[in-house]
C-alpha cells in the first residue's frame, strides 16, 4: 500500500492524539506521553491504534515509571449566581425584588410625595435615589442568632431626592415592616441629619444628563473655534474623529457660600484613558439651580489666565489679546497611545509558557449557602449594601463569634495641585455608592479561574432602579506557597520537622471609582486571624502641565502633571471577643534602668524593656495616634480571665498608616474627621452604624455624619459592647512608572485582627494540611525519616479551563463592562 507522506504524517498525529484523548490525565505526564506518541507513530496501519493498545502501553508505562498515577479531577462544582441573592432572608439580607416592589408601591400610594419613576425622573422631581435594607438593632439580631428571639422585623432605608419640595431636600425614610409595609416615616436621629440640604446631594444620573444636554453645547457654541485652534479637536456631537470631553471636580461646601453647589469642569481628549489626556480649559459652574439652563459660569481658567465668562474668553480670543494654548491631538493609533492598556514594547516572555496556576485537586473546601460562607472552622455572612458595599457579619471561628461586623466605611483621596480644578480634588468616594461600583470581575486576573463568583442586586436611581450587578465579588481559597508556621530541629537528639502551609479563604471585591480601582480582600486564616487588605491600581488623576507644578506633583508626560495625593481608608471592626462586653487596653512598651544584683559590680546600670498594661476607660482615651517612640499592642478583650490569668483578646494591628495632614476644621477636612485617629474605640450604638455618609463629598460646612460626635460624649468603654474604627492611609507621589496604570506593588495596606491569649494554643495545630517529618530511629536521625502528610494528595491535577470563560466573553461581555 502506498500512502502520501503528508497524509501519513497527518494520520500519525491523529493516532497519537487518539491515545492522548482516551487517557487525557494519564497521558499528560512524561515519559508516558512520549511512549504513546512513539508507539502511535510506529503503528500506522489502516485500523489505527486500538484502545487495547493504548491501555497496554499505559500499563507498561505505569509499571516502569509511575506506579501511582494521578487520579482524574472530580468536578469542583460551583454555586449558582442566584443562590447568593435568592437564599433565605436573614436580618442581614439585602432587599428582595418583592420587597423593593412593595416599598415602591407603598410610597407611590402617598400622593403628596409626587413620586416619579427613577427611569424618567429629573433633578426637579421626587424620586428614590437609593433603597436598601436596614440592619436591625444588634441586640435583636443576637437574640435571633442564639435562638432566644424571633427574626427581627425587616425595614427598608430609602433616600429620597425631593426636588419637587419647597425647598428641595434629601430625606432619609424608613418603610416597614416588610414584606407588606404599613408605615413610612422620616428617620429620627440625634447623631446625623436625616433631612439634608439639596445642595449636598450625591451624584445622580438625573444630574449628569443636563451636563451633556446644556453645558456641553454651551461651551462648544461659545468657544468652539478656540478649542479647535488650541487642541485640534471639538466638543459635542459631530466631533469625530477628534473629540473632547467634559469632566468635573465637585467643590466642597467648605469653599462655597451656604446652600450653593458648584463644580470645576475641565476638558480632556476623549481617548483611552481620558484622565491621562487633560487640557488646560477649566470652567467653574454654579450648579445650584435645579434647571441646568439656569446654571451660571462663575470663572474660567485657560492658558494660566482667568476670565469672568465664556463670552469674556471668546471676545478676548477673537481680539487676539490673550495667550493661546496649542496642543496637537494625538494621531497615533490607540494601540500605541502611552495611556492605553494595549500590549506594546518588547513582548515577554518570548515563549508561550503560561504563568503558574493554582488548582483545587478535589474541589473547593468552602461552601456558600445563601449568604452564609463556611470554610474549615470559619463561618460568616455576606451582605452587599449599595452605599457601604461589602459587609461581613456574624464572623465565627470554631463556632464562636469573634466579630459582629467588619466593613469598609469610606475611601477619601486628597489631592494637591496648582490649577483650580486640581487644587479642589478632594474626594469622599462613597458618594458614588460603593456597592454599585462592584462588578465585572475577570476570571483568571481579578480572581482565580477556580473562584466562586457572586452577583448582587441593588436599587439605585443611577442604575435605573433594581439592577443586577454580575460578578460583583469572588470567593476562593488561596495557597500562599509560604508556611504559616514551621520549625526544623536538628542534631543527635530531638530531630524533627513540622510545618503548615499558609492557606486562607479570601472574599474579594473591587471598587472602581472613575479612574482608581481598589482591590479589597477579607482574608481568613486557620490560626483564627482576620485580615482586611487593600491595594490600589487604576489610572492617575492628572492636570495640564503648568510651570511650578513640581511643588505639587510630578510631570509624567509632555503636557501632563500628576498631583501628589493621600489615600485614606476607614474600616469598622465590631469585635465581640468572648461575648459582647469588651475592654480596650494598650500594652505599652517602656524602658527601665536597673542594676545587676548578681554582678561583680552591683552598682552597674543596664537598660531593658518592660510592659505597661493600661485599660482605656473612656472614649477620649480610645482615640489613638500612632507614635513610633512608644510602641504598644492594641487589645480588645472579653470574658473571664483564663486559668493562666490572661484576658481572652484580639489584637488590632494596622499595617499602613499615614498621619492626617490637613489641619482640623480647615476646608474639606471636616468631612473626614475620622482620619484624625489611626484607631478609635467607641461604645456600640445602633445609630452609629457608619463613620461617613454619601454626602461627605460636599458637606464639610456641616457634616451629615460627624464622627467626632461619636467620641464627644466620652462614654465608658470598659466592659461594654465596643466598636473599633481603624484608619489606613498612604501618600502617593506619582512617577512615570504609574503610566499607563498604577501597579498594586507598594500600595497594599492592611488591618490584621489576630487572637491574643484567645486560645490555649495555636488552633492551626489541628489542621490536617500540616506535614510532620520524624527520624525512623530517634537515636539515628541521619539514617532516614518518615514523612507524614496528613491531608496531601500526591499526584492530583486539576487545571481550570479559562478558554470557556474567554469564549463566553466573545458572545456577551456585559458582565465585564455593564
mmCIF file of C-alpha atoms in Angstrom, residues 347-357 802:
data_model
loop_
_atom_site.group_PDB
_atom_site.id
_atom_site.type_symbol
_atom_site.label_atom_id
_atom_site.label_comp_id
_atom_site.label_asym_id
_atom_site.label_seq_id
_atom_site.Cartn_x
_atom_site.Cartn_y
_atom_site.Cartn_z
ATOM 1 C CA UNK A 347 6.957 41.385 24.463
ATOM 2 C CA UNK A 348 7.928 38.945 27.182
ATOM 3 C CA UNK A 349 8.085 36.071 27.833
ATOM 4 C CA UNK A 350 9.444 35.097 24.445
ATOM 5 C CA UNK A 351 7.789 31.664 24.512
ATOM 6 C CA UNK A 352 4.187 30.592 25.078
ATOM 7 C CA UNK A 353 4.648 29.149 28.541
ATOM 8 C CA UNK A 354 1.868 30.452 30.796
ATOM 9 C CA UNK A 355 2.372 31.648 34.367
ATOM 10 C CA UNK A 356 1.849 29.236 37.284
ATOM 11 C CA UNK A 357 -1.694 28.364 38.259
ATOM 12 C CA UNK A 802 -10.223 29.627 31.185
#
